[in-house]
Structures are given as structure tokens and as C-alpha cells.
XYZ file of C-alpha atoms in Angstrom:
677
model
C 5.914 -102.966 60.004
C 7.774 -104.493 57.499
C 8.154 -100.063 56.219
C 9.404 -100.018 59.801
C 12.767 -102.809 59.624
C 13.497 -100.921 56.404
C 14.295 -97.663 57.940
C 15.613 -99.574 60.175
C 18.060 -101.470 58.084
C 19.329 -97.800 56.992
C 19.586 -96.490 60.012
C 21.781 -99.554 61.100
C 23.964 -99.492 57.833
C 24.652 -95.636 57.991
C 25.288 -96.131 61.319
C 27.881 -98.916 60.114
C 29.277 -96.874 57.455
C 29.034 -93.037 57.890
C 30.058 -92.478 61.571
C 33.360 -91.152 61.117
C 32.339 -89.872 57.560
C 29.175 -87.469 58.075
C 31.399 -84.297 58.987
C 34.527 -84.864 56.992
C 34.963 -81.778 54.312
C 34.854 -82.936 51.292
C 38.207 -85.581 50.967
C 39.876 -88.747 49.214
C 38.646 -90.237 46.659
C 37.971 -87.379 44.017
C 38.013 -84.763 46.703
C 38.765 -82.346 44.111
C 34.393 -83.529 42.297
C 33.275 -82.688 45.463
C 34.886 -80.460 46.733
C 33.385 -78.476 44.010
C 29.772 -80.048 44.375
C 30.150 -78.044 47.457
C 31.371 -75.083 46.329
C 28.441 -74.845 44.254
C 25.863 -75.233 47.277
C 28.625 -71.993 49.442
C 27.997 -70.264 46.024
C 24.639 -70.263 45.856
C 24.844 -68.444 48.798
C 27.706 -66.052 48.483
C 25.173 -64.579 45.019
C 21.782 -64.115 47.123
C 20.324 -67.886 45.517
C 20.497 -66.558 42.109
C 19.948 -70.444 40.780
C 21.256 -69.783 37.353
C 24.395 -68.262 37.808
C 25.728 -71.137 39.522
C 29.033 -70.094 41.122
C 32.088 -71.316 42.659
C 35.194 -69.629 44.231
C 37.283 -70.380 41.409
C 38.181 -67.564 38.496
C 40.293 -69.488 35.978
C 38.039 -72.015 34.687
C 39.226 -75.493 33.385
C 37.495 -74.693 30.421
C 37.818 -71.659 29.729
C 34.786 -69.363 27.661
C 34.690 -68.787 24.270
C 35.342 -64.781 24.857
C 37.932 -63.458 27.376
C 35.381 -62.381 30.210
C 36.418 -59.000 31.817
C 35.178 -59.609 35.239
C 35.407 -62.887 36.370
C 33.053 -64.421 38.724
C 33.974 -67.740 39.309
C 29.672 -68.579 36.737
C 29.924 -71.926 36.148
C 27.952 -74.238 33.661
C 26.542 -77.428 35.180
C 24.126 -79.671 35.118
C 20.363 -78.574 36.595
C 22.193 -77.868 40.545
C 18.846 -78.355 42.249
C 20.173 -80.472 45.037
C 22.867 -77.718 45.622
C 20.488 -74.895 45.315
C 18.251 -76.843 48.032
C 21.266 -77.665 50.277
C 22.475 -74.288 49.864
C 18.242 -72.991 51.701
C 18.822 -75.160 53.742
C 22.318 -73.760 55.153
C 20.174 -70.587 55.437
C 17.857 -72.099 57.561
C 20.062 -73.787 60.451
C 22.772 -70.934 59.631
C 25.667 -73.847 59.415
C 27.790 -74.365 56.027
C 29.604 -77.201 57.398
C 29.517 -80.314 55.241
C 27.549 -82.251 57.038
C 24.264 -80.341 55.788
C 25.377 -81.328 52.512
C 26.476 -85.251 53.636
C 23.202 -85.590 55.238
C 20.971 -84.571 52.319
C 22.661 -86.761 50.287
C 21.999 -89.573 52.711
C 18.600 -89.067 53.404
C 18.295 -88.114 49.571
C 19.454 -91.774 49.076
C 17.330 -93.401 51.730
C 13.976 -92.293 49.762
C 15.826 -94.104 46.998
C 16.203 -97.274 47.623
C 12.616 -97.267 50.352
C 11.274 -96.689 46.637
C 14.183 -99.580 45.619
C 12.270 -101.813 48.600
C 8.720 -101.329 46.797
C 10.201 -101.991 43.787
C 11.303 -105.424 44.448
C 8.453 -106.094 46.289
C 6.206 -105.660 42.968
C 8.346 -108.591 41.550
C 8.732 -110.113 44.813
C 5.727 -109.938 47.161
C 5.694 -113.007 48.065
C 8.732 -112.951 50.170
C 10.299 -109.854 52.127
C 13.877 -111.833 53.004
C 14.331 -111.459 48.863
C 13.609 -107.538 49.284
C 15.725 -106.502 51.927
C 18.545 -108.161 50.828
C 18.427 -106.143 47.272
C 18.177 -102.708 49.473
C 21.658 -103.989 51.159
C 22.891 -105.105 47.595
C 22.624 -102.013 46.073
C 23.842 -99.620 49.634
C 26.406 -102.068 49.620
C 28.089 -101.980 46.826
C 31.520 -100.107 47.625
C 31.483 -97.045 45.345
C 27.602 -96.574 45.083
C 28.098 -96.560 49.291
C 31.245 -94.430 49.365
C 29.350 -91.223 47.833
C 25.687 -91.500 49.412
C 26.888 -89.464 52.228
C 29.383 -87.349 49.398
C 28.247 -83.927 47.811
C 28.153 -85.771 44.292
C 24.471 -86.183 41.930
C 24.681 -89.042 41.265
C 23.494 -90.279 44.079
C 20.456 -88.190 44.049
C 19.835 -88.657 40.595
C 20.336 -92.883 41.587
C 17.530 -92.318 43.934
C 15.167 -90.174 41.781
C 15.709 -93.188 39.202
C 14.759 -95.992 41.830
C 11.690 -93.845 42.156
C 10.923 -92.964 38.934
C 11.254 -97.316 37.915
C 8.789 -97.903 40.925
C 6.277 -96.391 39.332
C 6.715 -96.816 36.059
C 6.496 -100.467 36.395
C 4.382 -99.594 39.011
C 1.603 -97.912 35.960
C 2.626 -100.914 34.090
C 0.504 -103.047 36.460
C -2.146 -101.340 37.447
C -2.409 -98.482 34.034
C -3.083 -95.480 36.527
C -1.733 -92.460 34.296
C -0.801 -91.015 37.663
C 1.396 -93.395 37.946
C 2.936 -92.398 34.895
C 2.802 -89.070 35.502
C 4.724 -89.722 38.782
C 8.092 -91.772 37.178
C 8.310 -89.267 34.601
C 9.219 -86.499 36.633
C 11.397 -88.982 39.218
C 12.917 -89.903 35.520
C 13.464 -85.762 34.517
C 14.980 -85.039 37.885
C 17.145 -87.512 37.876
C 18.695 -87.024 34.182
C 18.533 -82.679 34.902
C 20.822 -83.467 37.677
C 22.992 -85.975 35.729
C 22.852 -86.048 32.101
C 23.317 -89.451 31.785
C 20.622 -90.659 33.208
C 18.598 -89.245 30.339
C 19.692 -92.814 29.549
C 17.402 -93.823 31.534
C 13.977 -91.898 30.378
C 15.112 -93.118 26.931
C 14.710 -96.442 27.431
C 10.828 -96.219 28.764
C 9.984 -93.715 26.099
C 11.518 -96.820 23.585
C 9.363 -99.389 25.574
C 7.054 -97.200 25.584
C 6.892 -96.578 21.907
C 7.069 -99.920 21.159
C 4.278 -101.006 22.929
C 2.793 -97.852 20.564
C 3.766 -100.158 18.079
C 2.526 -103.740 18.995
C -0.790 -102.546 19.474
C -1.094 -100.056 16.539
C -2.491 -97.448 19.621
C -0.423 -93.862 20.853
C -1.696 -92.770 24.155
C -2.144 -89.136 23.981
C -1.669 -88.083 27.155
C 2.180 -89.924 27.332
C 3.177 -88.208 24.604
C 1.992 -85.088 25.957
C 4.480 -86.401 28.816
C 7.591 -87.228 26.903
C 7.399 -83.385 25.543
C 7.465 -82.244 28.836
C 9.617 -83.629 29.819
C 11.818 -82.946 26.465
C 11.231 -79.581 26.480
C 12.740 -79.444 29.936
C 15.524 -81.002 29.425
C 16.386 -79.924 26.304
C 15.385 -75.941 27.273
C 18.249 -76.192 30.548
C 20.538 -78.070 27.797
C 20.518 -74.759 25.314
C 20.710 -72.275 28.960
C 23.988 -74.723 29.651
C 25.443 -74.613 26.594
C 24.840 -70.493 26.939
C 26.720 -70.832 30.360
C 29.128 -72.900 28.817
C 30.252 -70.845 26.392
C 29.937 -67.107 27.851
C 31.005 -67.819 31.347
C 33.109 -70.915 30.617
C 32.824 -74.340 32.486
C 34.624 -76.384 36.012
C 32.661 -79.532 34.743
C 32.903 -81.460 31.771
C 30.885 -81.224 28.726
C 32.832 -82.926 25.835
C 33.249 -86.855 24.531
C 35.769 -89.127 26.146
C 36.468 -91.948 23.668
C 39.198 -94.204 23.336
C 41.731 -93.184 21.238
C 41.452 -97.154 19.580
C 41.690 -100.609 19.788
C 44.722 -100.843 21.074
C 43.156 -97.797 23.912
C 40.328 -99.237 24.655
C 41.644 -102.139 25.849
C 43.894 -100.555 28.450
C 41.605 -98.824 29.180
C 39.168 -102.090 30.214
C 42.190 -103.311 31.651
C 42.546 -100.499 34.410
C 39.467 -99.676 34.992
C 39.377 -103.027 35.477
C 42.182 -103.670 38.574
C 41.328 -100.395 39.626
C 37.710 -100.465 40.024
C 35.762 -104.082 39.252
C 35.957 -104.508 43.404
C 35.080 -101.179 43.985
C 31.849 -101.128 41.781
C 30.998 -104.358 43.876
C 32.563 -107.068 46.295
C 33.322 -110.023 45.965
C 30.264 -111.189 48.190
C 28.299 -109.389 45.802
C 29.802 -110.995 42.466
C 29.163 -114.344 44.011
C 26.056 -113.766 45.163
C 24.707 -112.195 41.168
C 26.461 -115.379 40.142
C 24.556 -118.002 42.370
C 21.583 -115.855 41.110
C 22.222 -116.091 37.258
C 22.684 -119.959 37.741
C 19.881 -120.749 40.344
C 17.918 -118.827 37.784
C 18.706 -120.345 34.938
C 18.585 -124.260 35.976
C 14.432 -122.871 37.993
C 13.946 -121.694 34.172
C 15.035 -124.858 33.035
C 13.641 -127.294 35.460
C 9.748 -125.681 35.706
C 9.524 -124.436 32.302
C 8.803 -120.917 33.772
C 6.714 -118.575 32.010
C 7.656 -115.073 32.571
C 4.491 -112.520 33.778
C 3.877 -109.194 32.130
C 5.300 -107.516 34.067
C 8.585 -109.479 33.966
C 8.368 -109.519 29.910
C 8.091 -105.849 30.783
C 11.364 -105.815 32.990
C 13.532 -107.685 30.801
C 12.523 -105.191 28.113
C 13.235 -102.313 30.222
C 17.343 -104.180 30.885
C 17.785 -105.224 27.476
C 17.443 -101.458 26.108
C 18.831 -99.671 28.740
C 22.018 -101.986 28.785
C 22.867 -100.874 25.009
C 21.901 -97.351 26.018
C 24.570 -97.148 29.132
C 27.004 -99.656 26.733
C 26.692 -96.725 23.697
C 27.603 -94.312 26.716
C 30.075 -96.195 28.153
C 32.579 -96.027 24.194
C 31.861 -92.192 24.305
C 33.142 -91.501 27.663
C 35.352 -94.948 27.617
C 38.594 -92.272 29.038
C 36.466 -91.241 31.550
C 35.784 -95.005 33.039
C 39.618 -95.233 34.074
C 39.740 -91.883 36.319
C 36.209 -91.332 37.864
C 34.645 -94.630 39.711
C 31.470 -92.873 39.906
C 30.814 -92.518 35.411
C 30.056 -96.229 37.053
C 27.009 -95.029 39.134
C 25.582 -93.043 36.044
C 25.518 -96.347 33.936
C 25.617 -99.572 35.242
C 24.799 -99.403 38.039
C 20.879 -99.232 38.364
C 20.941 -102.228 34.854
C 22.673 -104.476 37.688
C 19.870 -103.293 40.485
C 17.705 -103.941 38.083
C 18.966 -107.347 36.843
C 19.063 -108.137 39.940
C 15.521 -107.827 40.656
C 15.372 -109.703 37.326
C 17.039 -112.560 38.837
C 15.382 -113.142 41.765
C 11.876 -112.833 40.394
C 12.773 -115.774 38.783
C 13.250 -117.395 41.455
C 11.246 -120.219 43.595
C 12.044 -119.562 46.697
C 9.384 -121.546 48.343
C 11.976 -124.039 50.373
C 11.966 -124.294 54.305
C 10.745 -121.259 55.669
C 14.051 -120.475 57.587
C 16.992 -121.138 54.580
C 15.490 -118.157 52.880
C 16.106 -115.929 55.702
C 19.275 -116.926 57.210
C 21.210 -117.010 54.291
C 19.358 -113.534 53.891
C 21.430 -112.242 56.650
C 24.406 -113.848 56.335
C 24.821 -112.506 52.820
C 23.906 -108.607 53.764
C 26.534 -109.327 56.472
C 29.411 -111.017 54.052
C 28.068 -107.663 51.718
C 28.531 -104.868 55.049
C 31.969 -106.742 55.830
C 33.277 -106.957 52.186
C 31.907 -103.185 51.758
C 33.708 -102.017 55.029
C 37.318 -103.243 53.681
C 37.200 -102.025 50.685
C 35.557 -98.080 52.134
C 38.444 -98.551 54.939
C 40.673 -98.683 51.692
C 38.510 -95.514 49.940
C 39.086 -93.150 53.448
C 42.607 -94.130 53.766
C 45.292 -91.208 53.362
C 49.158 -90.774 54.239
C 51.449 -88.295 53.450
C 51.096 -89.062 50.054
C 47.438 -87.558 49.882
C 47.793 -84.029 48.929
C 44.376 -83.598 49.244
C 43.923 -83.944 52.277
C 47.138 -81.994 53.064
C 45.856 -78.928 51.301
C 43.229 -79.313 53.285
C 46.066 -79.717 56.473
C 47.415 -76.104 55.434
C 44.550 -74.484 54.611
C 42.194 -75.108 57.847
C 42.256 -71.833 59.418
C 42.992 -69.883 55.897
C 40.342 -67.409 56.392
C 41.262 -66.438 59.752
C 44.386 -66.069 59.070
C 43.957 -64.099 56.175
C 40.860 -61.718 57.921
C 43.968 -61.155 60.348
C 46.420 -59.847 58.028
C 43.794 -57.113 56.800
C 42.443 -59.405 53.491
C 39.124 -58.372 52.664
C 36.015 -60.534 52.058
C 36.656 -59.530 48.246
C 40.006 -60.049 47.955
C 41.456 -62.456 44.942
C 44.016 -65.002 45.866
C 45.797 -66.978 43.211
C 47.144 -69.952 45.318
C 50.181 -71.112 43.717
C 50.189 -75.284 44.295
C 46.643 -75.451 45.110
C 46.188 -79.236 43.886
C 41.927 -79.227 43.882
C 40.458 -75.830 41.856
C 38.314 -74.932 45.101
C 40.080 -76.425 48.053
C 41.969 -73.474 49.511
C 39.419 -71.291 48.510
C 36.311 -72.482 50.766
C 38.230 -72.845 53.029
C 39.790 -69.469 52.551
C 36.535 -68.396 51.784
C 37.434 -65.808 48.768
C 37.397 -66.169 45.215
C 40.532 -66.698 43.277
C 42.300 -68.353 40.914
C 43.930 -71.644 41.198
C 47.459 -73.043 39.542
C 47.045 -77.113 39.763
C 50.370 -77.618 37.553
C 53.306 -75.558 38.612
C 55.073 -75.763 35.579
C 57.229 -72.867 34.778
C 54.728 -72.229 32.697
C 52.062 -72.499 34.222
C 53.076 -70.573 36.907
C 54.503 -67.274 34.643
C 50.433 -67.533 32.845
C 49.131 -67.340 36.539
C 50.496 -63.954 37.438
C 48.809 -61.822 34.373
C 45.389 -63.136 36.254
C 44.491 -59.849 38.232
C 44.806 -61.166 41.750
C 45.654 -59.663 44.856
C 47.473 -61.353 46.544
C 49.301 -65.234 46.197
C 49.251 -67.395 48.781
C 51.450 -70.591 48.543
C 51.615 -74.052 51.166
C 54.742 -73.849 52.727
C 54.727 -77.923 52.159
C 54.871 -77.665 48.380
C 56.859 -74.039 48.530
C 61.004 -75.493 47.708
C 59.589 -78.699 46.109
C 57.185 -78.061 43.084
C 56.530 -74.346 42.910
C 60.684 -72.438 43.149
C 62.173 -75.737 41.913
C 60.076 -75.094 38.776
C 60.585 -71.150 39.033
C 63.361 -70.187 41.113
C 63.226 -66.691 40.158
C 59.625 -66.491 41.792
C 60.515 -65.614 44.780
C 62.304 -61.714 43.487
C 58.746 -60.881 42.149
C 57.464 -61.708 45.496
C 57.069 -59.587 49.186
C 56.811 -62.287 51.994
C 53.453 -60.322 54.658
C 52.877 -63.332 56.495
C 52.769 -67.165 57.659
C 50.820 -69.186 60.217
C 53.672 -71.982 59.032
C 51.761 -74.026 57.106
C 50.076 -71.061 54.462
C 52.145 -67.959 53.452
C 51.098 -65.062 52.245
C 52.556 -63.452 49.307
C 52.843 -59.370 47.526
C 53.541 -59.612 43.871
C 55.728 -56.849 42.395
C 55.657 -57.094 38.722
C 59.305 -55.714 38.705
C 62.437 -57.408 39.808
C 63.813 -57.289 43.251
C 66.781 -59.249 44.349
C 65.673 -62.033 47.069
C 67.345 -64.363 49.036
C 65.772 -67.888 49.778
C 65.962 -67.375 54.122
C 64.470 -63.715 52.784
C 61.659 -65.432 51.126
C 60.543 -67.725 53.953
C 60.907 -65.256 56.250
C 63.514 -66.893 58.322
C 65.992 -64.082 57.708
C 64.068 -63.017 60.782
C 64.035 -65.873 62.796
C 66.985 -67.262 64.740
C 66.812 -71.425 64.289
C 67.040 -73.265 67.848
C 68.926 -76.167 66.160
C 71.914 -76.210 63.414
C 73.048 -79.757 62.724
C 75.529 -80.455 59.708
C 77.513 -83.743 58.918
C 79.382 -84.179 55.862
C 80.659 -87.678 56.840
C 84.495 -87.308 56.584
C 84.463 -85.503 60.312
C 84.667 -89.175 62.206
C 83.241 -87.517 65.763
C 79.190 -87.137 64.894
C 77.077 -84.562 66.526
C 74.862 -86.064 68.570
C 71.753 -85.907 66.315
C 72.673 -88.022 63.886
C 72.452 -92.020 63.703
C 72.817 -95.022 60.482
C 75.831 -92.629 59.437
C 78.086 -96.355 58.824
C 77.224 -96.494 55.102
C 80.401 -94.367 53.269
C 81.915 -93.986 50.060
C 84.387 -92.323 47.909
C 83.055 -89.715 46.187
C 85.078 -90.644 43.035
C 82.245 -94.147 43.234
C 79.598 -91.222 43.416
C 80.570 -89.534 40.348
C 83.664 -89.251 38.348
C 84.080 -85.909 38.692
C 84.198 -85.365 41.870
C 82.542 -81.488 41.755
C 81.372 -81.314 45.513
C 83.878 -80.565 48.979
C 85.051 -83.375 50.672
C 86.612 -87.124 49.829
C 83.431 -89.225 51.623
C 79.679 -89.249 51.245
C 77.228 -91.582 52.526
C 75.808 -94.238 50.621
C 71.828 -96.459 50.513
C 71.722 -99.304 47.814
C 69.601 -103.072 46.944
C 70.010 -104.304 50.626
C 69.887 -100.093 52.190
C 65.666 -99.621 52.873
C 66.466 -96.265 55.751
C 69.862 -94.082 55.094
C 70.907 -91.145 57.673
C 69.111 -89.797 60.368
C 68.324 -86.745 62.176
C 66.476 -87.242 64.795
C 65.662 -84.298 67.753
C 63.454 -85.386 71.261
C 60.753 -82.512 70.514
C 61.843 -81.584 74.317
C 64.132 -79.617 73.381
C 62.074 -77.790 71.143
C 59.325 -74.588 71.868
C 56.150 -76.575 71.877
C 54.202 -73.668 71.889
C 54.564 -72.717 68.729
C 54.619 -74.602 65.205
C 58.096 -75.412 63.788
C 59.615 -75.017 60.609
C 62.244 -77.281 59.092
C 64.498 -76.781 56.684
C 66.723 -79.273 54.632
C 69.573 -79.186 52.907
C 71.388 -81.653 50.676
C 73.674 -83.006 48.132
C 72.618 -85.881 45.949
C 73.945 -87.639 43.355
C 73.594 -91.480 41.706
C 73.867 -92.980 38.178
C 69.688 -94.206 38.179
C 66.822 -92.444 38.639
C 66.124 -91.039 42.234
C 61.853 -91.627 41.445
C 60.487 -92.960 45.221
C 64.111 -91.940 46.700
C 62.133 -90.009 49.432
C 62.785 -87.541 52.187
C 60.852 -87.988 55.384
C 59.865 -85.959 57.923
C 58.356 -87.505 61.231
C 57.193 -86.842 64.537
C 55.324 -89.051 67.306
C 56.269 -91.547 70.054
C 55.526 -95.217 70.615
C 53.038 -95.887 68.141
C 51.236 -92.506 68.120
C 52.680 -90.611 64.337
C 51.695 -87.284 65.126
C 53.192 -86.010 61.887
C 54.583 -87.409 58.530
C 55.213 -85.995 55.001
C 58.009 -87.491 52.411
C 59.313 -85.310 48.961
C 60.887 -86.993 46.546
C 64.530 -86.319 45.339
C 63.902 -87.016 41.682
C 61.552 -83.632 42.003
C 64.846 -81.892 42.091
C 67.507 -83.740 40.882
C 66.843 -83.731 37.337
C 70.260 -85.080 36.619
C 71.532 -88.541 36.512
C 75.808 -88.175 37.487
C 75.709 -84.938 38.470
C 76.142 -83.467 42.110
C 72.223 -81.333 42.866
C 71.691 -79.512 45.882
C 68.279 -79.679 47.034
C 66.015 -78.483 50.004
C 62.766 -79.252 51.194
C 60.615 -76.929 54.236
C 58.542 -78.963 56.891
C 56.325 -77.521 58.830
C 54.562 -78.824 61.964
C 52.880 -78.111 64.428
C 51.038 -79.968 67.426
C 53.639 -81.893 68.801
C 53.312 -83.456 72.107
C 56.607 -82.901 74.590
C 57.152 -86.880 74.339
C 57.678 -86.568 70.488
C 61.076 -87.784 68.614
C 61.280 -85.364 64.742
C 62.994 -87.312 62.385
C 64.530 -86.408 58.996
C 65.934 -89.487 57.087
C 66.796 -90.597 54.013
C 63.660 -94.271 52.675
C 65.203 -95.924 49.896
C 61.578 -97.847 49.823
C 62.861 -99.431 46.027
C 66.101 -100.206 47.149
C 67.702 -97.711 44.228
C 71.729 -96.574 44.449
C 71.847 -93.040 45.821
C 75.255 -90.597 46.906
C 73.884 -87.898 49.715
C 76.397 -85.749 50.769
C 76.551 -82.819 53.700
C 72.833 -82.535 55.336
C 71.847 -80.041 56.743
C 68.691 -79.698 59.257
C 67.622 -76.462 60.616
C 65.145 -75.893 62.710
C 62.945 -72.457 64.058
């Protein structure tokens, strides 16, 4: 009955948290890392299940090989990829490569780990099932753990293995069955192979056993043999992984990242607190822990509590692993700033062990209804607050370039095939934003340009690629803005409104912007202009009253015309282009080219040109471009160009292109032109 109830709890919580995310492509927080793991599973499908040569789609790995490769294959060093391998086998069996296969695998693996956490809790709190349930709920609803439970990061599977290992270890301490010890060693080893930091827990367990050898003045040879086998396995793969890193490079980090100095460390602590503290656990979790600490200490003093042998062993384990994870934190502190899942690799299991210790110290023999009621209330609070955090973590908007990249490359495989791009063709994606996301969706290998500086783009043009693909959304603002002459080396093949396919030719050929964008063969449906000198305005424009003599914008008054528009500390929204979609052909996607002149004495960061389509409260499309990406100098008129690509419009929608000035900066602008194709 109790086992059925814990399974029911896991199912119920999973439905509450994962009913919307279980089918999603890797996205939102750390979509980059999650997509890399998804790519590994797909890589095993593509390489004939060659376990010892894991690979992704990305050919210019982040950490290159010692010697340049003659032929890049995407092979990468990585921690023992057993879970990605199993996922690939499941994909082969089911005939589906959908993300849900990976997500379900991690979720079910998490269930197994939490089931053993329930059993571990029963070892210490065997007479109170309500406490055992709240232990599982506490872990399940820790927001950072919840987020990755149905994701792609192997920290979750290593935590599950760690819970299983701890159960068998303390069961061994209680019942002294060597089989339980072997099971514990096996799962600690598996946890360590999957995520190297979990070796801390294996080493802590070994340290605890060696301490008992010293106290008992006797060595358990069976345990020592098991330790040796475990370390041989871990060391063997460690050296093989180092070989992979040397020969093929890696997309995964393999070095330590400590703080630079004491001031840097303090700043890192502050950033980690602000960014992640209430995503590690919710306020309800922290309050619950604080209550347990107070009650536990008070109970210990009041009743002069004597710890059992098992509790002493648990306390010793907590002390050893706490020292270990603190040392690890010092070595990797800069990674904690950027990666929340490093907490899962280190402090999270320690907190769960501490929770078990505190619960085991308290005498819950009070009113028989009080503990169950309190348990239910806390579980409700855990769920409620964790759901709020999950909503923020899964939020997306125009600022989310991971989601934008996913949207832009959805359907890319069919688009490339239609243009006779061979499955083994190598693609250079300029402004990929993630090393693997575009290539997974194109189902082709290639080279990614993450940082679109002039130097990085020029370096990428030396790679051995067959085609170039660029996202239309970032083509003008992030690519041509940094390397305008790139258009003279690319010949447009085709576009689908979201991405454009090009051939590269090393000899420069003068190409106009309209030819590069493919607009030279298209006739604009709408061409609307405004220069703020005309007295009669087009019906397309609104909010045009803020005008100023150009001499107040720029002393040299280099641009044509006398007047310009402006926004200042009283202006959040500037001039707006309005277009009912009913005037357009809604059967095709719309490409909108925006041009405008800008000048300011202020830094124009967060002065945005915004594109919107929708009606009533239904938003069909939203996208923002930061003017500062193209306006580099103050007090000088600069022409900027942005490209909006909108598809799936509704007939009742209205398209708006407008200035958004959320920081209320002073900016002059003039000569706006919007062309819709």
C-alpha cells in the first residue's frame, strides 16, 4: 500500500509539473547544454551505436584537439555517456527521435531514485510514513531539480544513482549484508561515471569505511576489492576520455574554474545568491529546513537525545561529503555563477542527507492528526512555490534567442532537402547561438559561429563547409552589421522566411543588399515612409507628434530635412507603423525591411525597434532589435536596418513596427521606411 502511494505521489507531481514540457525540444534555461546531450543520443543513432566514439552534430568543438583534425566527425570527449546511449537504443526500438524519449527516460529514472530515497528515509524514520512522503516531496519540488527531472542533463540520473547507493550503503551499515555493499558501490560508481563530481560521494563513503578500519583495527578485504574495481573503472574511463579530448577535442568543459581572487569570489557568491538561491529551493523549503533545525536542536537538548549507530554514521557521512563539496565549490566557483545544475552535482544530495538526519532526530509522537496535516500543508506549499519558479524558468519571449533559434530552424531539414542539400553536406551556421540546436533541426553536421564578431566570422570562412545558413532574424543586426562585406562572398540559393541558404565563393563579387536578401526579385506589397517634415502623414503612421529641429539632435545637421522625431524621459513609445494584415496575402510569410536614421548623445542600449503582430489579447508575433547594435557612435546620425520575418498571421491581426524606449533615454530618429514583401 505504501509503495503504491509513493508511486501515486510521483505520478501526481509529474502531471502537475511536466504535462506541458514533456514533449518540448531542449529550450529555456541552459538549452545549450541540454541540446548537446540530446545531440549525443542522436549521434549514437548516426554512428552505428559506437559507444566509445560519442559525437554530436557540431564539428568545431568548443575545446579543440591538440592537433588539428584532417576530417572533423563531431567526436567529443564526455563523461561516460551510458544514459545517452540507452536513450538512443530506445529511439531505435520505438522508431522515434522525438525529445519525449529522452525526457521520459530521465523522468522515470528520477522516479526510481526518489523511490529509493523513500526507502532510505524509512531506514531512519521507519515509524512515521508521513515524514517519508515529505522527504520525497521536498526533493521532488526543489525547483532546480524539478526543472531537470524531465530534461537532458545527466546530473538527474547521477542523483538517482546516488540515492540508490546511499540506501544500500546505510542498509549495509544496519544489516551487514555484503550484497548491499556491492550494490552501493555499483551505483556510486555509475553516478561518478555519469557526472564526475559525484565521485565526491564515492570517496566520502570509502573514507568513512577506512575510518572504521582504523577504529576497528581490521581491514575488510571484500570491501577493499570492491573499492579497487570501482576506481579501476572510473580511472580507466577517465584516461580514455582524456585520450578522446586530446585527439578529437570536446564540446564539454574539463578544467577547473576557481575564482580569480578573494574579491572575485565574494562577487561570485553574491551573483549565485541573487541568480539561483531561490531556484535551488523555494522559501517554503528553506522555512521547513529552519523549523526542523530549531525543533531538532530543541528536542535533542530537552530529551538528551542519544544518537543511534545509524544516525552517527549518517552524521559522519554528511560531514565528509560537506567538506568534499565545499572543496569542489572552491575549484569550480565560476561555473556556479552560470550553471545552476552544478548545485545538483554537489550540495543538493548533502541537503537531502541533512534533511533525513534532522527528521530522524525529532520525536513525532504527538497528536496523530498533526503530523499528516502538517505534511500535506508543506507539500502543497512546496508544489505551489516550485510551480511559480518553473513558470519563470520556462518563460519565453523575444529576448529568448534559444527559442528564436528553435523556431527559425523548425522545418529546416525539409527546406534543405527541397534545395537538394545532401544529408552529408556540411553547413556553416553564422549566429547559431547554440552549437547543436540548428544542426539537430537540420539533421546535418556543420560548423557554428556563436559570437558574430568580424574575427570569428572570418575565421569560420576557412572551415571545410558546403553551404552557409543564416537566420533572417539576425542577418542584418548581428551578422552584416559586423561584417558588411560578407554579402559579397555569398550567393543566395533560397530562403523559407526564417533562414536563408547560401553558397560561398572566396572571390569577392559586388552584391547589393536587396540581392543578398533576395528582395530584388520581389515586389513590395507595402512601402511606407516618414521623414517628419511633411505636414500630411500616411495613414500607416501614428504617434508622430514628438518633433524637434535637427540642430538639437546633432550640431552638424548632416541628414536631409529640417525636422526629426525624438523620444526622451517622458516617452516610452515613439512613432508607430500600423498595418492591418487584411491588406496582405496571409497564405505566405511576410518579410519586413525596416530602415531608419538615429542619433543621440546617450548610449542607445535598450532603445528598441519592436515588431508585433496580433489582435485583442492574442499575440501572433513579437520581436525586438536593439538599436545600439548598429549605432556605435554618439552625436552622429547612423542608418540602421532590421529584418522582420513573420509567418502564420491571422486575418484579424495588425502588424506594428514601433520605437520602444523602456529606459526613457533621449534619442532622435528620422527617415523611417518600412517595406513589406
